[in-house]
């Protein structure tokens, strides 16, 4: 399953490191990462997560990270049931 998670975090290098560390420790794989600066103090982090595990296990832990101010979970995708064009987009 692929899930999109969007976070609003402090604009500090340690914030990204902690998010990725929590994701790895919980057994999830980051298959996509997008960073964009919102303003001087905040940045948006969009993660594409792949795992057969329940995404709630990760969401509960990410919500506890000090630098995370907002967290949104997008649609989940099952790559095996996606259309062929979507499978290729997900795979890259």
mmCIF file of N, CA and C in Angstrom:
data_model
loop_
_atom_site.group_PDB
_atom_site.id
_atom_site.type_symbol
_atom_site.label_atom_id
_atom_site.label_comp_id
_atom_site.label_asym_id
_atom_site.label_seq_id
_atom_site.Cartn_x
_atom_site.Cartn_y
_atom_site.Cartn_z
ATOM 1 N N UNK A 1 0.829 -1.173 0.000
ATOM 2 C CA UNK A 1 0.000 0.000 0.000
ATOM 3 C C UNK A 1 0.883 1.249 0.000
ATOM 4 N N UNK A 2 0.513 2.220 -0.782
ATOM 5 C CA UNK A 2 1.194 3.509 -0.802
ATOM 6 C C UNK A 2 0.262 4.550 -0.201
ATOM 7 N N UNK A 3 0.785 5.355 0.708
ATOM 8 C CA UNK A 3 0.007 6.389 1.362
ATOM 9 C C UNK A 3 0.769 7.698 1.285
ATOM 10 N N UNK A 4 0.053 8.789 1.050
ATOM 11 C CA UNK A 4 0.651 10.114 1.013
ATOM 12 C C UNK A 4 0.424 10.779 2.373
ATOM 13 N N UNK A 5 1.521 11.248 2.978
ATOM 14 C CA UNK A 5 1.460 11.932 4.263
ATOM 15 C C UNK A 5 2.083 13.310 4.072
ATOM 16 N N UNK A 6 1.355 14.354 4.459
ATOM 17 C CA UNK A 6 1.855 15.721 4.341
ATOM 18 C C UNK A 6 1.990 16.313 5.731
ATOM 19 N N UNK A 7 3.157 16.890 5.993
ATOM 20 C CA UNK A 7 3.440 17.459 7.300
ATOM 21 C C UNK A 7 3.879 18.904 7.147
ATOM 22 N N UNK A 8 3.505 19.738 8.094
ATOM 23 C CA UNK A 8 4.015 21.093 8.196
ATOM 24 C C UNK A 8 4.954 21.083 9.390
ATOM 25 N N UNK A 9 6.222 21.424 9.152
ATOM 26 C CA UNK A 9 7.246 21.297 10.192
ATOM 27 C C UNK A 9 8.060 22.580 10.303
ATOM 28 N N UNK A 10 8.789 22.693 11.411
ATOM 29 C CA UNK A 10 9.747 23.789 11.576
ATOM 30 C C UNK A 10 10.772 23.730 10.454
ATOM 31 N N UNK A 11 11.215 24.888 10.022
ATOM 32 C CA UNK A 11 12.236 24.940 8.971
ATOM 33 C C UNK A 11 13.613 24.779 9.619
ATOM 34 N N UNK A 12 13.926 23.540 10.006
ATOM 35 C CA UNK A 12 15.214 23.195 10.591
ATOM 36 C C UNK A 12 15.629 21.840 10.050
ATOM 37 N N UNK A 13 16.904 21.651 9.743
ATOM 38 C CA UNK A 13 17.361 20.368 9.190
ATOM 39 C C UNK A 13 17.037 19.169 10.087
ATOM 40 N N UNK A 14 17.051 19.347 11.375
ATOM 41 C CA UNK A 14 16.789 18.245 12.297
ATOM 42 C C UNK A 14 15.359 17.733 12.161
ATOM 43 N N UNK A 15 14.435 18.578 11.735
ATOM 44 C CA UNK A 15 13.027 18.164 11.600
ATOM 45 C C UNK A 15 12.896 17.062 10.559
ATOM 46 N N UNK A 16 13.521 17.230 9.410
ATOM 47 C CA UNK A 16 13.453 16.228 8.347
ATOM 48 C C UNK A 16 14.135 14.940 8.798
ATOM 49 N N UNK A 17 15.257 15.084 9.447
ATOM 50 C CA UNK A 17 15.992 13.912 9.931
ATOM 51 C C UNK A 17 15.146 13.098 10.908
ATOM 52 N N UNK A 18 14.473 13.750 11.819
ATOM 53 C CA UNK A 18 13.641 13.037 12.805
ATOM 54 C C UNK A 18 12.445 12.365 12.153
ATOM 55 N N UNK A 19 11.826 13.016 11.192
ATOM 56 C CA UNK A 19 10.687 12.417 10.494
ATOM 57 C C UNK A 19 11.115 11.145 9.773
ATOM 58 N N UNK A 20 12.231 11.211 9.059
ATOM 59 C CA UNK A 20 12.722 10.040 8.334
ATOM 60 C C UNK A 20 13.167 8.940 9.292
ATOM 61 N N UNK A 21 13.743 9.321 10.405
ATOM 62 C CA UNK A 21 14.186 8.352 11.403
ATOM 63 C C UNK A 21 12.990 7.602 12.001
ATOM 64 N N UNK A 22 11.943 8.322 12.363
ATOM 65 C CA UNK A 22 10.740 7.691 12.920
ATOM 66 C C UNK A 22 10.124 6.749 11.891
ATOM 67 N N UNK A 23 10.093 7.188 10.644
ATOM 68 C CA UNK A 23 9.525 6.365 9.575
ATOM 69 C C UNK A 23 10.308 5.056 9.432
ATOM 70 N N UNK A 24 11.610 5.146 9.429
ATOM 71 C CA UNK A 24 12.454 3.952 9.298
ATOM 72 C C UNK A 24 12.332 3.042 10.513
ATOM 73 N N UNK A 25 12.355 3.605 11.714
ATOM 74 C CA UNK A 25 12.250 2.804 12.936
ATOM 75 C C UNK A 25 10.938 2.029 13.008
ATOM 76 N N UNK A 26 9.879 2.581 12.448
ATOM 77 C CA UNK A 26 8.568 1.925 12.495
ATOM 78 C C UNK A 26 8.372 0.917 11.365
ATOM 79 N N UNK A 27 9.380 0.767 10.503
ATOM 80 C CA UNK A 27 9.323 -0.261 9.464
ATOM 81 C C UNK A 27 8.624 0.156 8.191
ATOM 82 N N UNK A 28 8.530 1.449 7.936
ATOM 83 C CA UNK A 28 7.908 1.950 6.719
ATOM 84 C C UNK A 28 8.998 2.394 5.744
ATOM 85 N N UNK A 29 8.673 2.359 4.456
ATOM 86 C CA UNK A 29 9.621 2.745 3.421
ATOM 87 C C UNK A 29 9.153 4.033 2.762
ATOM 88 N N UNK A 30 10.054 5.005 2.667
ATOM 89 C CA UNK A 30 9.749 6.250 1.967
ATOM 90 C C UNK A 30 10.072 6.032 0.497
ATOM 91 N N UNK A 31 9.051 6.122 -0.364
ATOM 92 C CA UNK A 31 9.257 5.935 -1.794
ATOM 93 C C UNK A 31 9.231 7.262 -2.548
ATOM 94 N N UNK A 32 8.845 8.316 -1.864
ATOM 95 C CA UNK A 32 8.833 9.641 -2.468
ATOM 96 C C UNK A 32 8.921 10.703 -1.385
ATOM 97 N N UNK A 33 9.618 11.799 -1.699
ATOM 98 C CA UNK A 33 9.802 12.872 -0.724
ATOM 99 C C UNK A 33 9.804 14.199 -1.465
ATOM 100 N N UNK A 34 8.997 15.141 -0.982
ATOM 101 C CA UNK A 34 8.956 16.474 -1.569
ATOM 102 C C UNK A 34 9.003 17.490 -0.443
ATOM 103 N N UNK A 35 9.912 18.446 -0.559
ATOM 104 C CA UNK A 35 10.041 19.505 0.432
ATOM 105 C C UNK A 35 9.739 20.834 -0.238
ATOM 106 N N UNK A 36 9.005 21.682 0.444
ATOM 107 C CA UNK A 36 8.785 23.027 -0.059
ATOM 108 C C UNK A 36 8.709 23.986 1.122
ATOM 109 N N UNK A 37 9.319 25.118 0.963
ATOM 110 C CA UNK A 37 9.357 26.111 2.041
ATOM 111 C C UNK A 37 8.072 26.918 2.029
ATOM 112 N N UNK A 38 7.400 26.968 3.158
ATOM 113 C CA UNK A 38 6.149 27.714 3.287
ATOM 114 C C UNK A 38 6.423 29.185 3.607
ATOM 115 N N UNK A 39 7.308 29.416 4.547
ATOM 116 C CA UNK A 39 7.725 30.769 4.926
ATOM 117 C C UNK A 39 9.067 30.660 5.635
ATOM 118 N N UNK A 40 9.465 31.687 6.330
ATOM 119 C CA UNK A 40 10.769 31.715 6.986
ATOM 120 C C UNK A 40 10.913 30.643 8.052
ATOM 121 N N UNK A 41 9.815 30.274 8.691
ATOM 122 C CA UNK A 41 9.877 29.383 9.845
ATOM 123 C C UNK A 41 9.313 27.988 9.614
ATOM 124 N N UNK A 42 8.651 27.766 8.475
ATOM 125 C CA UNK A 42 7.982 26.487 8.257
ATOM 126 C C UNK A 42 8.276 25.929 6.869
ATOM 127 N N UNK A 43 8.204 24.610 6.778
ATOM 128 C CA UNK A 43 8.298 23.953 5.483
ATOM 129 C C UNK A 43 7.305 22.806 5.427
ATOM 130 N N UNK A 44 6.905 22.479 4.214
ATOM 131 C CA UNK A 44 5.973 21.385 3.980
ATOM 132 C C UNK A 44 6.770 20.162 3.528
ATOM 133 N N UNK A 45 6.446 19.019 4.101
ATOM 134 C CA UNK A 45 7.095 17.764 3.752
ATOM 135 C C UNK A 45 6.003 16.798 3.300
ATOM 136 N N UNK A 46 6.127 16.315 2.071
ATOM 137 C CA UNK A 46 5.184 15.333 1.558
ATOM 138 C C UNK A 46 5.929 14.022 1.371
ATOM 139 N N UNK A 47 5.464 12.995 2.060
ATOM 140 C CA UNK A 47 6.079 11.676 1.995
ATOM 141 C C UNK A 47 5.135 10.702 1.299
ATOM 142 N N UNK A 48 5.684 9.893 0.425
ATOM 143 C CA UNK A 48 4.937 8.759 -0.107
ATOM 144 C C UNK A 48 5.486 7.547 0.628
ATOM 145 N N UNK A 49 4.623 6.876 1.355
ATOM 146 C CA UNK A 49 5.014 5.772 2.224
ATOM 147 C C UNK A 49 4.508 4.462 1.641
ATOM 148 N N UNK A 50 5.374 3.454 1.637
ATOM 149 C CA UNK A 50 4.985 2.114 1.188
ATOM 150 C C UNK A 50 5.152 1.142 2.351
ATOM 151 N N UNK A 51 4.109 0.357 2.584
ATOM 152 C CA UNK A 51 4.182 -0.668 3.627
ATOM 153 C C UNK A 51 2.891 -1.468 3.647
ATOM 154 N N UNK A 52 2.991 -2.676 4.138
ATOM 155 C CA UNK A 52 1.816 -3.499 4.369
ATOM 156 C C UNK A 52 1.283 -3.287 5.786
ATOM 157 N N UNK A 53 2.030 -2.536 6.585
ATOM 158 C CA UNK A 53 1.633 -2.262 7.961
ATOM 159 C C UNK A 53 0.545 -1.192 7.995
ATOM 160 N N UNK A 54 -0.182 -1.132 9.077
ATOM 161 C CA UNK A 54 -1.229 -0.130 9.275
ATOM 162 C C UNK A 54 -0.578 1.251 9.389
ATOM 163 N N UNK A 55 -1.000 2.186 8.547
ATOM 164 C CA UNK A 55 -0.402 3.528 8.518
ATOM 165 C C UNK A 55 -0.604 4.272 9.835
ATOM 166 N N UNK A 56 -1.621 3.911 10.603
ATOM 167 C CA UNK A 56 -1.872 4.565 11.894
ATOM 168 C C UNK A 56 -0.696 4.389 12.857
ATOM 169 N N UNK A 57 0.031 3.278 12.725
ATOM 170 C CA UNK A 57 1.213 3.062 13.571
ATOM 171 C C UNK A 57 2.234 4.168 13.360
ATOM 172 N N UNK A 58 2.396 4.592 12.115
ATOM 173 C CA UNK A 58 3.344 5.660 11.797
ATOM 174 C C UNK A 58 2.778 7.034 12.137
ATOM 175 N N UNK A 59 1.530 7.261 11.802
ATOM 176 C CA UNK A 59 0.909 8.573 12.027
ATOM 177 C C UNK A 59 0.938 8.951 13.505
ATOM 178 N N UNK A 60 0.631 7.997 14.363
ATOM 179 C CA UNK A 60 0.648 8.267 15.807
ATOM 180 C C UNK A 60 2.030 8.690 16.283
ATOM 181 N N UNK A 61 3.080 8.112 15.722
ATOM 182 C CA UNK A 61 4.432 8.457 16.122
ATOM 183 C C UNK A 61 4.882 9.791 15.524
ATOM 184 N N UNK A 62 4.535 10.036 14.265
ATOM 185 C CA UNK A 62 4.915 11.310 13.640
ATOM 186 C C UNK A 62 4.248 12.492 14.345
ATOM 187 N N UNK A 63 3.049 12.301 14.826
ATOM 188 C CA UNK A 63 2.340 13.369 15.529
ATOM 189 C C UNK A 63 3.049 13.765 16.818
ATOM 190 N N UNK A 64 3.868 12.884 17.350
ATOM 191 C CA UNK A 64 4.596 13.151 18.596
ATOM 192 C C UNK A 64 5.925 13.871 18.376
ATOM 193 N N UNK A 65 6.383 13.937 17.140
ATOM 194 C CA UNK A 65 7.663 14.596 16.858
ATOM 195 C C UNK A 65 7.513 16.088 17.153
ATOM 196 N N UNK A 66 8.445 16.621 17.927
ATOM 197 C CA UNK A 66 8.377 18.002 18.412
ATOM 198 C C UNK A 66 8.222 19.016 17.282
ATOM 199 N N UNK A 67 8.905 18.836 16.180
ATOM 200 C CA UNK A 67 8.929 19.814 15.091
ATOM 201 C C UNK A 67 7.711 19.763 14.175
ATOM 202 N N UNK A 68 6.860 18.756 14.327
ATOM 203 C CA UNK A 68 5.673 18.621 13.476
ATOM 204 C C UNK A 68 4.542 19.479 14.038
ATOM 205 N N UNK A 69 4.046 20.409 13.205
ATOM 206 C CA UNK A 69 2.969 21.299 13.630
ATOM 207 C C UNK A 69 1.613 20.868 13.083
ATOM 208 N N UNK A 70 1.621 20.208 11.920
ATOM 209 C CA UNK A 70 0.381 19.774 11.288
ATOM 210 C C UNK A 70 0.666 18.507 10.494
ATOM 211 N N UNK A 71 -0.302 17.601 10.450
ATOM 212 C CA UNK A 71 -0.124 16.329 9.763
ATOM 213 C C UNK A 71 -1.417 15.954 9.055
ATOM 214 N N UNK A 72 -1.314 15.612 7.772
ATOM 215 C CA UNK A 72 -2.480 15.190 6.994
ATOM 216 C C UNK A 72 -2.154 13.892 6.281
ATOM 217 N N UNK A 73 -3.108 12.994 6.246
ATOM 218 C CA UNK A 73 -2.940 11.727 5.541
ATOM 219 C C UNK A 73 -3.806 11.774 4.294
ATOM 220 N N UNK A 74 -3.164 11.532 3.151
ATOM 221 C CA UNK A 74 -3.885 11.532 1.882
ATOM 222 C C UNK A 74 -4.406 10.149 1.566
ATOM 223 N N UNK A 75 -4.789 9.960 0.327
ATOM 224 C CA UNK A 75 -5.362 8.695 -0.119
ATOM 225 C C UNK A 75 -4.325 7.581 -0.111
ATOM 226 N N UNK A 76 -4.787 6.397 0.195
ATOM 227 C CA UNK A 76 -3.954 5.209 0.111
ATOM 228 C C UNK A 76 -4.139 4.583 -1.258
ATOM 229 N N UNK A 77 -3.072 4.083 -1.806
ATOM 230 C CA UNK A 77 -3.112 3.436 -3.111
ATOM 231 C C UNK A 77 -2.568 2.033 -2.998
ATOM 232 N N UNK A 78 -3.264 1.087 -3.580
ATOM 233 C CA UNK A 78 -2.746 -0.268 -3.704
ATOM 234 C C UNK A 78 -2.142 -0.362 -5.090
ATOM 235 N N UNK A 79 -0.824 -0.418 -5.181
ATOM 236 C CA UNK A 79 -0.145 -0.370 -6.471
ATOM 237 C C UNK A 79 -0.556 -1.517 -7.386
ATOM 238 N N UNK A 80 -0.988 -2.633 -6.824
ATOM 239 C CA UNK A 80 -1.397 -3.775 -7.642
ATOM 240 C C UNK A 80 -2.757 -3.558 -8.299
ATOM 241 N N UNK A 81 -3.573 -2.674 -7.727
ATOM 242 C CA UNK A 81 -4.899 -2.427 -8.272
ATOM 243 C C UNK A 81 -4.971 -1.115 -9.045
ATOM 244 N N UNK A 82 -3.887 -0.344 -9.068
ATOM 245 C CA UNK A 82 -3.880 0.928 -9.781
ATOM 246 C C UNK A 82 -3.836 0.688 -11.289
ATOM 247 N N UNK A 83 -4.277 1.678 -12.040
ATOM 248 C CA UNK A 83 -4.206 1.598 -13.491
ATOM 249 C C UNK A 83 -2.743 1.531 -13.910
ATOM 250 N N UNK A 84 -2.427 0.933 -15.083
ATOM 251 C CA UNK A 84 -1.036 0.809 -15.527
ATOM 252 C C UNK A 84 -0.264 2.126 -15.548
ATOM 253 N N UNK A 85 -0.886 3.214 -15.987
ATOM 254 C CA UNK A 85 -0.196 4.507 -16.013
ATOM 255 C C UNK A 85 0.151 4.958 -14.596
ATOM 256 N N UNK A 86 -0.759 4.726 -13.641
ATOM 257 C CA UNK A 86 -0.526 5.097 -12.258
ATOM 258 C C UNK A 86 0.565 4.217 -11.648
ATOM 259 N N UNK A 87 0.595 2.932 -11.994
ATOM 260 C CA UNK A 87 1.635 2.026 -11.493
ATOM 261 C C UNK A 87 3.012 2.538 -11.893
ATOM 262 N N UNK A 88 3.142 3.009 -13.126
ATOM 263 C CA UNK A 88 4.424 3.519 -13.577
ATOM 264 C C UNK A 88 4.785 4.787 -12.842
ATOM 265 N N UNK A 89 3.812 5.676 -12.606
ATOM 266 C CA UNK A 89 4.076 6.921 -11.895
ATOM 267 C C UNK A 89 4.479 6.639 -10.448
ATOM 268 N N UNK A 90 3.845 5.669 -9.826
ATOM 269 C CA UNK A 90 4.161 5.315 -8.447
ATOM 270 C C UNK A 90 5.538 4.680 -8.364
ATOM 271 N N UNK A 91 5.876 3.879 -9.351
ATOM 272 C CA UNK A 91 7.141 3.151 -9.331
ATOM 273 C C UNK A 91 8.349 4.085 -9.481
ATOM 274 N N UNK A 92 8.154 5.284 -10.009
ATOM 275 C CA UNK A 92 9.286 6.205 -10.222
ATOM 276 C C UNK A 92 9.398 7.175 -9.132
#
